[in-house]
Amino acid sequence: MECVFGLVGDGFAIVAADTSAVHSILVHKSNEDKIMVLDSHKLVAASGEPGDRVQFTEYIQKNVALYQFRNGIPLTTPAAANFTRGELATALRKNPYFVNILMAGYDKEIGPSLYFIDYIATLHKVDKGAFGYGSYFSLSIMDRHYHSGMSLEEAIGLVDKCIMEIRSRLVVAPPNFVIKIVDKDGAREYAWRESLKDVSATSA
Amino acid sequence: MGRLINANDKVNDHQANESCAFFNLSPLHSGLHFSAGRSPIPAKLDAARRIDTPAGSPMSIFEYNGSALIAMVGKNCFAIASDRRLGVQLQTIATDFQKIYKVHDKLFLGLSGLATDAQTLYQRLVFRHKLYQLREERDMKPETFANLVSSILYEKRFGPYFCQPVIAGLGDEDKPFICTMDSIGAKELAKDFVVAGTASESLYGACESMFKPDMEPEELFETISQALLSSVDRDCLSGWGGHVYVVTSTEIRERILKGRMD
């Protein structure tokens, strides 16, 4: 089951997601990147129906880029989050997207922020959030160890604790995770946590 | 003609199944009725709005996020209070979720029920109110606003917003006005208090026993706070503190309550 979680630290926001692409009992691949870089200072970690996830996040990404082209300035994180919620809400009673989103961003005036957006378009600004079966473990670990203004080392330590907990306690735990960070220097990949490397075809 | 009717039935079934799917309802419950407006009125509205929880027993769509709201009338003042929990069925997501919105200085709107619909409805109502302000160059009276909310909800009669609003304001000559309505806009005006949310049954009991007419703002704050906290303690889907606004003709006092955080 897909595990996505994230938290806000001191001047940065971090999101982590598992990297398994699963179809029923089959694991198609274990290096699927579910955290999209929305623009220079925003990340969207999405979980849910695979087709909807890719299509919807790309749709949001292109619309955010369009706004920047048309208006010459990028959207702020709250604006992007509200736009995303609006799209989900409009589609909800017609043709709903089954995608849960954690949107992390950094704005110069506001600082780092994290938005929880449910698949039924519930929007809430949070300090820590999680989706999926992994949320039962990661939210509890974060409740215990999180405090506002964590340094990067502390935050990564907490993310690793969550990953350890998911790996040890979730029955079909995903083996690999990707961690991405957004701060004043932009949105970028921070690290991978792999316990199972994909076997390449040539070595078989 | 017979063929056309058959085709329509198929479309409705298909839509009904899809609508089931997005709230994780089992298709056995199709025949329901939050597809966008072409289905017949269901015989059993309650059975149609069940969601499966991880624990197995079905929950109502109104209980998906959890909420508790009260509004009470005092002497030339009113108080409106809500809990602060945002949950997804039995899991708590946040403990600082706002359910009471200020429409203007003398009108507050509380929205209980499904959080996404509460947010959508709030955005629509604020839009309508701002337009009203531009056209009429004044704020809306609470009675008028209540009618507006009621019409907007009834517009979606066959595919409703799953919200129960609580409206509280100071009308002409600063006379306090409160009302609530169901998810399709049936207004309930009251002279003393109105309640809404998953904890509504406990709230009715607590308010009925604690309420006195013509309370001053300070005493009103105490009463509404006690009623809210004691009721949400008996409801697992609401709680995690309280948010109370006490409004008189001269000031608005906003207070956060700390109750049982569980």
CSV table of C-alpha atoms in Angstrom, one decimal:
chain,number,residue,atom,x,y,z
A,1,MET,CA,0.0,0.0,0.0
A,2,GLU,CA,1.3,3.5,-0.8
A,3,CYS,CA,2.9,5.4,1.9
A,4,VAL,CA,3.4,9.1,1.6
A,5,PHE,CA,4.3,11.4,4.5
A,6,GLY,CA,5.9,14.8,5.1
A,7,LEU,CA,6.7,17.4,7.7
A,8,VAL,CA,7.8,21.1,8.0
A,9,GLY,CA,11.1,22.0,9.6
A,10,ASP,CA,13.1,25.1,10.2
A,11,GLY,CA,13.1,26.8,6.8
A,12,PHE,CA,12.3,23.7,4.8
A,13,ALA,CA,9.7,21.1,4.2
A,14,ILE,CA,10.4,17.4,3.5
A,15,VAL,CA,8.2,14.8,1.9
A,16,ALA,CA,8.9,11.1,1.5
A,17,ALA,CA,7.0,8.5,-0.6
A,18,ASP,CA,7.4,4.9,-1.2
A,19,THR,CA,8.5,3.9,-4.7
A,20,SER,CA,6.6,0.8,-5.5
A,21,ALA,CA,4.3,0.6,-8.5
A,22,VAL,CA,1.9,-2.2,-7.6
A,23,HIS,CA,-0.9,-3.9,-9.5
A,24,SER,CA,-2.9,-6.3,-7.3
A,25,ILE,CA,-0.2,-8.8,-6.1
A,26,LEU,CA,2.4,-7.8,-8.7
A,27,VAL,CA,5.1,-5.2,-8.2
A,28,HIS,CA,5.7,-3.7,-11.6
A,29,LYS,CA,8.7,-1.6,-10.4
A,30,SER,CA,10.2,-0.4,-7.2
A,31,ASN,CA,11.7,2.9,-8.3
A,32,GLU,CA,8.6,4.8,-9.3
A,33,ASP,CA,9.0,8.5,-8.3
A,34,LYS,CA,5.7,9.7,-6.8
A,35,ILE,CA,6.9,13.1,-5.8
A,36,MET,CA,6.6,15.5,-8.6
A,37,VAL,CA,8.6,18.8,-8.7
A,38,LEU,CA,5.7,21.2,-9.4
A,39,ASP,CA,7.9,24.2,-10.0
A,40,SER,CA,11.1,25.6,-8.6
A,41,HIS,CA,9.9,25.8,-5.0
A,42,LYS,CA,7.0,23.3,-4.8
A,43,LEU,CA,6.7,19.5,-4.4
A,44,VAL,CA,3.7,17.4,-4.8
A,45,ALA,CA,3.7,13.9,-3.3
A,46,ALA,CA,0.7,12.0,-4.5
A,47,SER,CA,-0.8,8.6,-3.7
A,48,GLY,CA,-3.8,6.8,-5.1
A,49,GLU,CA,-5.0,5.4,-8.4
A,50,PRO,CA,-1.8,5.3,-10.6
A,51,GLY,CA,-3.4,6.7,-13.8
A,52,ASP,CA,-5.2,9.5,-11.9
A,53,ARG,CA,-2.0,10.3,-9.9
A,54,VAL,CA,0.2,10.9,-13.0
A,55,GLN,CA,-2.5,12.6,-15.1
A,56,PHE,CA,-3.8,14.8,-12.3
A,57,THR,CA,-0.4,15.9,-11.0
A,58,GLU,CA,0.9,16.6,-14.5
A,59,TYR,CA,-2.3,18.6,-15.2
A,60,ILE,CA,-1.6,20.7,-12.1
A,61,GLN,CA,2.0,21.1,-13.0
A,62,LYS,CA,1.2,22.4,-16.5
A,63,ASN,CA,-1.4,24.8,-15.2
A,64,VAL,CA,1.0,26.2,-12.6
A,65,ALA,CA,3.5,26.7,-15.3
A,66,LEU,CA,0.9,28.4,-17.5
A,67,TYR,CA,0.1,30.9,-14.7
A,68,GLN,CA,3.8,31.7,-14.5
A,69,PHE,CA,4.0,32.3,-18.2
A,70,ARG,CA,0.9,34.4,-18.4
A,71,ASN,CA,1.5,36.5,-15.3
A,72,GLY,CA,5.3,36.6,-15.0
A,73,ILE,CA,5.3,35.5,-11.4
A,74,PRO,CA,5.0,32.0,-9.9
A,75,LEU,CA,2.0,31.0,-7.8
A,76,THR,CA,2.5,30.9,-4.0
A,77,THR,CA,2.1,27.5,-2.3
A,78,PRO,CA,-1.3,28.4,-0.7
A,79,ALA,CA,-2.5,29.5,-4.1
A,80,ALA,CA,-1.3,26.3,-5.8
A,81,ALA,CA,-2.9,24.2,-3.1
A,82,ASN,CA,-6.2,26.0,-3.4
A,83,PHE,CA,-6.1,25.6,-7.2
A,84,THR,CA,-5.5,21.9,-6.8
A,85,ARG,CA,-8.3,21.6,-4.3
A,86,GLY,CA,-10.6,23.5,-6.7
A,87,GLU,CA,-9.8,21.1,-9.5
A,88,LEU,CA,-10.5,18.1,-7.3
A,89,ALA,CA,-13.7,19.6,-6.0
A,90,THR,CA,-15.0,20.4,-9.5
A,91,ALA,CA,-14.3,16.9,-10.6
A,92,LEU,CA,-15.7,15.3,-7.5
A,93,ARG,CA,-19.3,15.0,-8.5
A,94,LYS,CA,-18.6,14.3,-12.1
A,95,ASN,CA,-15.5,12.2,-12.6
A,96,PRO,CA,-13.5,12.1,-9.4
A,97,TYR,CA,-9.8,11.8,-9.2
A,98,PHE,CA,-8.7,9.2,-6.6
A,99,VAL,CA,-5.5,11.0,-5.7
A,100,ASN,CA,-4.3,12.1,-2.2
A,101,ILE,CA,-1.8,14.9,-2.3
A,102,LEU,CA,0.7,16.4,0.1
A,103,MET,CA,1.9,19.7,-1.3
A,104,ALA,CA,5.1,21.1,0.1
A,105,GLY,CA,6.4,24.5,-0.8
A,106,TYR,CA,8.7,27.4,0.2
A,107,ASP,CA,7.7,31.0,-0.3
A,108,LYS,CA,10.0,33.9,0.5
A,109,GLU,CA,7.5,35.8,2.7
A,110,ILE,CA,5.7,32.8,4.2
A,111,GLY,CA,8.5,30.3,4.6
A,112,PRO,CA,7.9,26.5,4.3
A,113,SER,CA,4.4,25.1,4.3
A,114,LEU,CA,2.7,21.7,3.8
A,115,TYR,CA,-0.8,21.2,2.6
A,116,PHE,CA,-2.9,18.1,3.1
A,117,ILE,CA,-5.3,17.6,0.2
A,118,ASP,CA,-7.6,14.6,0.4
A,119,TYR,CA,-9.0,12.8,-2.7
A,120,ILE,CA,-12.4,14.4,-1.9
A,121,ALA,CA,-10.8,17.8,-1.9
A,122,THR,CA,-10.5,18.5,1.8
A,123,LEU,CA,-7.7,21.1,2.1
A,124,HIS,CA,-5.8,21.8,5.3
A,125,LYS,CA,-2.5,23.4,6.1
A,126,VAL,CA,-0.5,21.1,8.4
A,127,ASP,CA,2.9,20.7,10.0
A,128,LYS,CA,3.0,17.0,9.5
A,129,GLY,CA,0.8,14.8,7.3
A,130,ALA,CA,0.6,11.3,5.9
A,131,PHE,CA,-1.5,9.1,3.6
A,132,GLY,CA,-2.1,5.4,3.2
A,133,TYR,CA,-1.7,2.5,5.5
A,134,GLY,CA,1.8,3.8,6.4
A,135,SER,CA,0.1,6.9,7.9
A,136,TYR,CA,-1.0,4.8,10.9
A,137,PHE,CA,2.7,4.3,11.8
A,138,SER,CA,4.3,7.5,10.5
A,139,LEU,CA,1.7,9.9,12.0
A,140,SER,CA,2.2,8.3,15.4
A,141,ILE,CA,6.0,8.4,15.2
A,142,MET,CA,5.8,12.1,14.1
A,143,ASP,CA,3.3,12.9,16.9
A,144,ARG,CA,5.9,11.6,19.4
A,145,HIS,CA,9.1,13.1,18.0
A,146,TYR,CA,8.1,16.1,16.0
A,147,HIS,CA,8.5,19.7,17.2
A,148,SER,CA,8.3,22.9,15.3
A,149,GLY,CA,11.5,24.3,13.9
A,150,MET,CA,13.4,21.0,13.6
A,151,SER,CA,16.8,21.1,11.9
A,152,LEU,CA,17.5,19.1,8.8
A,153,GLU,CA,19.4,16.4,10.6
A,154,GLU,CA,16.6,16.0,13.2
A,155,ALA,CA,14.0,15.9,10.4
A,156,ILE,CA,15.8,13.3,8.3
A,157,GLY,CA,16.3,11.3,11.5
A,158,LEU,CA,12.5,11.4,12.1
A,159,VAL,CA,11.8,10.5,8.4
A,160,ASP,CA,14.1,7.5,8.8
A,161,LYS,CA,12.4,6.5,12.0
A,162,CYS,CA,9.1,6.5,10.2
A,163,ILE,CA,10.5,4.5,7.3
A,164,MET,CA,11.9,2.0,9.8
A,165,GLU,CA,8.6,1.7,11.5
A,166,ILE,CA,6.7,1.2,8.2
A,167,ARG,CA,9.2,-1.4,7.1
A,168,SER,CA,8.9,-3.4,10.4
A,169,ARG,CA,5.2,-3.1,11.1
A,170,LEU,CA,3.3,-2.9,7.8
A,171,VAL,CA,2.6,-6.3,6.4
A,172,VAL,CA,3.2,-5.5,2.7
A,173,ALA,CA,5.7,-2.8,3.4
A,174,PRO,CA,7.2,-1.1,0.4
A,175,PRO,CA,11.0,-1.7,0.3
A,176,ASN,CA,12.2,1.6,-1.1
A,177,PHE,CA,11.5,5.3,-0.4
A,178,VAL,CA,12.4,8.6,-2.0
A,179,ILE,CA,12.9,11.7,0.1
A,180,LYS,CA,12.6,15.2,-1.4
A,181,ILE,CA,13.1,18.5,0.2
A,182,VAL,CA,12.1,22.1,-0.6
A,183,ASP,CA,13.7,25.2,1.0
A,184,LYS,CA,14.9,28.6,0.0
A,185,ASP,CA,17.3,27.0,-2.6
A,186,GLY,CA,14.5,25.2,-4.3
A,187,ALA,CA,12.8,21.8,-4.6
A,188,ARG,CA,15.1,18.9,-5.1
A,189,GLU,CA,15.6,15.2,-4.4
A,190,TYR,CA,17.4,14.6,-1.1
A,191,ALA,CA,17.9,10.9,-0.9
A,192,TRP,CA,16.7,7.4,-1.6
A,193,ARG,CA,16.3,4.8,1.1
A,194,GLU,CA,16.5,1.5,-0.7
A,195,SER,CA,16.4,-2.0,0.8
A,196,LEU,CA,15.8,-3.7,-2.5
A,197,LYS,CA,17.6,-2.7,-5.6
A,198,ASP,CA,15.9,-3.3,-9.0
A,199,VAL,CA,17.7,-6.1,-10.8
A,200,SER,CA,18.7,-4.9,-14.3
A,201,ALA,CA,17.9,-7.2,-17.3
A,202,THR,CA,21.5,-7.7,-18.4
A,203,SER,CA,22.7,-9.3,-15.1
A,204,ALA,CA,20.0,-12.1,-15.3
B,1,MET,CA,-39.8,5.3,-26.1
B,2,GLY,CA,-39.4,2.1,-24.2
B,3,ARG,CA,-35.8,1.8,-25.5
B,4,LEU,CA,-34.9,5.3,-24.4
B,5,ILE,CA,-36.1,4.7,-20.9
B,6,ASN,CA,-33.9,1.6,-20.7
B,7,ALA,CA,-30.9,3.4,-21.9
B,8,ASN,CA,-31.4,6.1,-19.3
B,9,ASP,CA,-31.7,3.5,-16.5
B,10,LYS,CA,-28.4,2.0,-17.6
B,11,VAL,CA,-26.8,5.4,-17.5
B,12,ASN,CA,-28.2,6.0,-14.0
B,13,ASP,CA,-27.0,2.7,-12.7
B,14,HIS,CA,-23.6,3.3,-14.1
B,15,GLN,CA,-23.4,6.7,-12.5
B,16,ALA,CA,-24.7,5.3,-9.3
B,17,ASN,CA,-22.0,2.7,-9.2
B,18,GLU,CA,-19.4,5.2,-9.9
B,19,SER,CA,-20.6,7.5,-7.2
B,20,CYS,CA,-20.6,4.5,-4.8
B,21,ALA,CA,-17.0,3.9,-5.7
B,22,PHE,CA,-15.7,7.2,-4.8
B,23,PHE,CA,-17.0,7.1,-1.3
B,24,ASN,CA,-16.0,3.4,-1.1
B,25,LEU,CA,-19.6,2.3,-0.9
B,26,SER,CA,-20.5,-1.2,-1.8
B,27,PRO,CA,-22.4,-1.4,-5.1
B,28,LEU,CA,-25.2,-3.2,-3.2
B,29,HIS,CA,-26.1,0.3,-2.0
B,30,SER,CA,-26.6,1.6,-5.5
B,31,GLY,CA,-29.9,3.1,-6.1
B,32,LEU,CA,-28.3,6.1,-4.4
B,33,HIS,CA,-28.3,9.4,-4.8
B,34,PHE,CA,-25.4,11.5,-4.9
B,35,SER,CA,-24.9,11.3,-8.6
B,36,ALA,CA,-25.5,14.7,-10.1
B,37,GLY,CA,-29.2,15.0,-10.1
B,38,ARG,CA,-30.9,12.6,-12.4
B,39,SER,CA,-31.6,9.8,-10.0
B,40,PRO,CA,-35.1,9.3,-8.5
B,41,ILE,CA,-35.7,10.2,-4.9
B,42,PRO,CA,-34.5,7.2,-2.8
B,43,ALA,CA,-36.9,5.4,-0.5
B,44,LYS,CA,-34.3,5.1,2.2
B,45,LEU,CA,-32.0,8.1,2.3
B,46,ASP,CA,-30.1,6.8,5.3
B,47,ALA,CA,-29.1,3.4,3.7
B,48,ALA,CA,-27.8,5.3,0.7
B,49,ARG,CA,-25.1,7.2,2.5
B,50,ARG,CA,-22.9,4.6,4.1
B,51,ILE,CA,-19.2,4.4,3.9
B,52,ASP,CA,-17.1,1.4,4.8
B,53,THR,CA,-14.6,2.0,7.5
B,54,PRO,CA,-11.4,0.0,7.9
B,55,ALA,CA,-13.0,-1.6,11.0
B,56,GLY,CA,-15.8,-2.9,8.7
B,57,SER,CA,-19.0,-1.3,10.0
B,58,PRO,CA,-20.4,1.4,7.7
B,59,MET,CA,-20.4,5.1,8.6
B,60,SER,CA,-22.6,7.9,7.3
B,61,ILE,CA,-21.1,10.4,4.9
B,62,PHE,CA,-21.9,13.1,7.4
B,63,GLU,CA,-19.7,11.4,9.9
B,64,TYR,CA,-16.7,11.1,7.6
B,65,ASN,CA,-14.8,14.1,9.0
B,66,GLY,CA,-16.5,14.7,12.4
B,67,SER,CA,-17.8,18.0,13.8
B,68,ALA,CA,-19.6,19.7,16.6
B,69,LEU,CA,-21.2,23.1,16.4
B,70,ILE,CA,-23.3,25.2,18.7
B,71,ALA,CA,-24.8,28.7,18.5
B,72,MET,CA,-26.5,30.3,21.5
B,73,VAL,CA,-28.4,33.5,22.1
B,74,GLY,CA,-27.6,35.8,25.0
B,75,LYS,CA,-28.6,39.3,26.0
B,76,ASN,CA,-27.9,41.5,22.9
B,77,CYS,CA,-25.1,39.1,22.0
B,78,PHE,CA,-24.6,35.6,20.6
B,79,ALA,CA,-21.9,32.9,20.8
B,80,ILE,CA,-20.9,30.3,18.3
B,81,ALA,CA,-18.6,27.5,19.1
B,82,SER,CA,-17.1,24.5,17.3
B,83,ASP,CA,-14.7,21.7,18.0
B,84,ARG,CA,-11.3,21.6,16.2
B,85,ARG,CA,-10.9,18.1,14.9
B,86,LEU,CA,-10.4,17.1,11.3
B,87,GLY,CA,-10.5,13.4,10.9
B,88,VAL,CA,-10.8,10.9,8.1
B,89,GLN,CA,-13.2,8.3,9.6
B,90,LEU,CA,-11.5,7.1,12.7
B,91,GLN,CA,-8.0,8.7,12.1
B,92,THR,CA,-7.4,12.2,13.2
B,93,ILE,CA,-5.6,14.4,10.6
B,94,ALA,CA,-5.5,17.8,12.3
B,95,THR,CA,-6.5,19.4,15.6
B,96,ASP,CA,-6.7,23.0,14.4
B,97,PHE,CA,-9.4,22.8,11.7
B,98,GLN,CA,-11.6,25.8,11.4
B,99,LYS,CA,-15.3,25.2,11.1
B,100,ILE,CA,-16.6,28.7,11.9
B,101,TYR,CA,-16.2,31.5,9.4
B,102,LYS,CA,-16.8,35.2,9.7
B,103,VAL,CA,-19.0,36.5,6.9
B,104,HIS,CA,-19.0,40.0,8.2
B,105,ASP,CA,-18.6,41.6,11.6
B,106,LYS,CA,-22.0,40.7,12.8
B,107,LEU,CA,-22.6,37.4,11.0
B,108,PHE,CA,-20.9,34.0,11.5
B,109,LEU,CA,-21.4,30.8,9.7
B,110,GLY,CA,-20.5,27.4,11.1
B,111,LEU,CA,-20.4,24.4,8.7
B,112,SER,CA,-20.5,20.9,10.0
B,113,GLY,CA,-20.5,17.7,8.0
B,114,LEU,CA,-18.2,16.7,5.1
B,115,ALA,CA,-15.2,19.1,5.2
B,116,THR,CA,-14.8,19.3,1.4
B,117,ASP,CA,-18.4,20.4,1.0
B,118,ALA,CA,-18.1,22.8,3.9
B,119,GLN,CA,-15.1,24.4,2.2
B,120,THR,CA,-16.8,24.5,-1.2
B,121,LEU,CA,-20.0,25.9,0.3
B,122,TYR,CA,-18.1,28.5,2.3
B,123,GLN,CA,-16.3,29.7,-0.9
B,124,ARG,CA,-19.6,30.0,-2.8
B,125,LEU,CA,-21.3,31.9,0.1
B,126,VAL,CA,-18.5,34.3,0.5
B,127,PHE,CA,-18.6,35.0,-3.2
B,128,ARG,CA,-22.3,35.6,-3.1
B,129,HIS,CA,-22.0,37.9,-0.1
B,130,LYS,CA,-19.1,39.9,-1.6
B,131,LEU,CA,-21.2,40.4,-4.7
B,132,TYR,CA,-24.1,41.5,-2.5
B,133,GLN,CA,-21.9,44.0,-0.7
B,134,LEU,CA,-20.7,45.4,-4.0
B,135,ARG,CA,-24.3,45.8,-5.3
B,136,GLU,CA,-26.1,46.9,-2.2
B,137,GLU,CA,-23.2,48.7,-0.5
B,138,ARG,CA,-24.0,47.1,2.8
B,139,ASP,CA,-23.7,43.8,4.7
B,140,MET,CA,-26.3,41.1,4.5
B,141,LYS,CA,-28.7,40.7,7.3
B,142,PRO,CA,-28.6,37.3,9.0
B,143,GLU,CA,-32.1,36.4,8.0
B,144,THR,CA,-31.3,37.2,4.4
B,145,PHE,CA,-28.1,35.2,4.6
B,146,ALA,CA,-30.0,32.3,6.0
B,147,ASN,CA,-32.4,32.4,3.1
B,148,LEU,CA,-29.4,32.5,0.7
B,149,VAL,CA,-27.8,29.4,2.3
B,150,SER,CA,-31.1,27.6,2.2
B,151,SER,CA,-31.6,28.3,-1.5
B,152,ILE,CA,-28.1,27.3,-2.4
B,153,LEU,CA,-28.5,24.0,-0.5
B,154,TYR,CA,-31.9,23.3,-2.1
B,155,GLU,CA,-30.5,24.0,-5.6
B,156,LYS,CA,-28.6,20.7,-5.0
B,157,ARG,CA,-31.6,18.9,-3.8
B,158,PHE,CA,-30.9,15.6,-5.7
B,159,GLY,CA,-27.1,15.7,-5.2
B,160,PRO,CA,-26.7,17.7,-2.0
B,161,TYR,CA,-23.8,19.2,-0.2
B,162,PHE,CA,-23.3,17.0,2.9
B,163,CYS,CA,-23.2,19.9,5.3
B,164,GLN,CA,-25.3,21.2,8.1
B,165,PRO,CA,-24.8,25.0,8.5
B,166,VAL,CA,-25.3,26.9,11.7
B,167,ILE,CA,-25.8,30.7,11.2
B,168,ALA,CA,-25.5,33.2,13.9
B,169,GLY,CA,-25.7,37.0,13.6
B,170,LEU,CA,-26.9,40.3,15.0
B,171,GLY,CA,-29.8,41.6,12.9
B,172,ASP,CA,-31.7,44.8,13.1
B,173,GLU,CA,-31.1,46.8,16.2
B,174,ASP,CA,-28.5,44.2,17.1
B,175,LYS,CA,-31.0,41.6,17.9
B,176,PRO,CA,-29.3,38.2,18.0
B,177,PHE,CA,-30.4,35.7,15.3
B,178,ILE,CA,-29.5,32.0,15.1
B,179,CYS,CA,-30.6,29.2,12.8
B,180,THR,CA,-29.6,25.9,11.5
B,181,MET,CA,-30.7,23.8,8.6
B,182,ASP,CA,-30.3,20.3,7.2
B,183,SER,CA,-28.3,19.4,4.2
B,184,ILE,CA,-31.1,20.4,1.8
B,185,GLY,CA,-31.9,23.8,3.3
B,186,ALA,CA,-34.8,23.2,5.7
B,187,LYS,CA,-34.4,26.1,8.1
B,188,GLU,CA,-34.8,25.7,11.8
B,189,LEU,CA,-35.1,29.1,13.6
B,190,ALA,CA,-34.6,29.0,17.3
B,191,LYS,CA,-34.8,31.6,20.1
B,192,ASP,CA,-32.3,29.9,22.4
B,193,PHE,CA,-29.7,27.6,20.8
B,194,VAL,CA,-29.0,25.5,17.7
B,195,VAL,CA,-26.6,22.6,17.3
B,196,ALA,CA,-25.2,20.5,14.5
B,197,GLY,CA,-22.6,17.8,13.9
B,198,THR,CA,-21.8,14.3,14.9
B,199,ALA,CA,-22.2,15.1,18.5
B,200,SER,CA,-25.6,16.8,18.0
B,201,GLU,CA,-27.6,14.5,20.3
B,202,SER,CA,-25.3,15.1,23.2
B,203,LEU,CA,-25.2,18.8,22.4
B,204,TYR,CA,-29.0,19.1,22.5
B,205,GLY,CA,-29.0,17.5,26.0
B,206,ALA,CA,-26.2,19.7,27.3
B,207,CYS,CA,-27.6,22.9,25.9
B,208,GLU,CA,-31.1,22.2,27.1
B,209,SER,CA,-29.9,21.7,30.6
B,210,MET,CA,-27.4,24.5,30.8
B,211,PHE,CA,-29.2,27.2,28.8
B,212,LYS,CA,-30.8,30.3,30.5
B,213,PRO,CA,-32.3,33.2,28.6
B,214,ASP,CA,-30.7,36.6,28.6
B,215,MET,CA,-27.2,35.7,29.6
B,216,GLU,CA,-24.5,38.3,29.6
B,217,PRO,CA,-21.5,37.7,27.3
B,218,GLU,CA,-19.2,36.3,30.0
B,219,GLU,CA,-21.8,33.9,31.3
B,220,LEU,CA,-22.8,32.9,27.8
B,221,PHE,CA,-19.2,32.1,27.0
B,222,GLU,CA,-19.0,29.8,30.1
B,223,THR,CA,-22.2,28.1,29.3
B,224,ILE,CA,-21.5,27.4,25.6
B,225,SER,CA,-18.0,26.2,26.4
B,226,GLN,CA,-19.2,23.8,29.1
B,227,ALA,CA,-21.9,22.5,26.8
B,228,LEU,CA,-19.5,22.0,23.9
B,229,LEU,CA,-16.8,20.3,25.9
B,230,SER,CA,-19.0,17.9,27.8
B,231,SER,CA,-20.8,16.9,24.6
B,232,VAL,CA,-17.7,16.3,22.5
B,233,ASP,CA,-16.2,14.2,25.2
B,234,ARG,CA,-18.9,11.7,24.5
B,235,ASP,CA,-18.3,11.7,20.8
B,236,CYS,CA,-15.2,10.1,19.4
B,237,LEU,CA,-15.4,11.9,16.1
B,238,SER,CA,-15.3,15.4,17.5
B,239,GLY,CA,-13.2,17.2,20.1
B,240,TRP,CA,-9.6,18.1,20.4
B,241,GLY,CA,-10.4,21.5,21.9
B,242,GLY,CA,-12.9,24.1,21.1
B,243,HIS,CA,-13.2,27.4,19.2
B,244,VAL,CA,-15.6,30.0,20.7
B,245,TYR,CA,-16.7,33.3,19.3
B,246,VAL,CA,-18.7,35.7,21.5
B,247,VAL,CA,-20.1,38.6,19.5
B,248,THR,CA,-21.7,41.7,20.9
B,249,SER,CA,-22.6,44.8,19.0
B,250,THR,CA,-19.2,46.4,19.8
B,251,GLU,CA,-16.7,43.5,19.8
B,252,ILE,CA,-15.9,40.0,18.8
B,253,ARG,CA,-14.0,37.8,21.3
B,254,GLU,CA,-12.4,34.7,19.9
B,255,ARG,CA,-11.2,32.1,22.4
B,256,ILE,CA,-9.6,28.7,22.1
B,257,LEU,CA,-10.7,26.0,24.6
B,258,LYS,CA,-8.4,23.2,25.7
B,259,GLY,CA,-10.4,20.1,26.6
B,260,ARG,CA,-9.7,16.5,26.6
B,261,MET,CA,-7.2,16.0,23.7
B,262,ASP,CA,-8.4,12.7,22.5
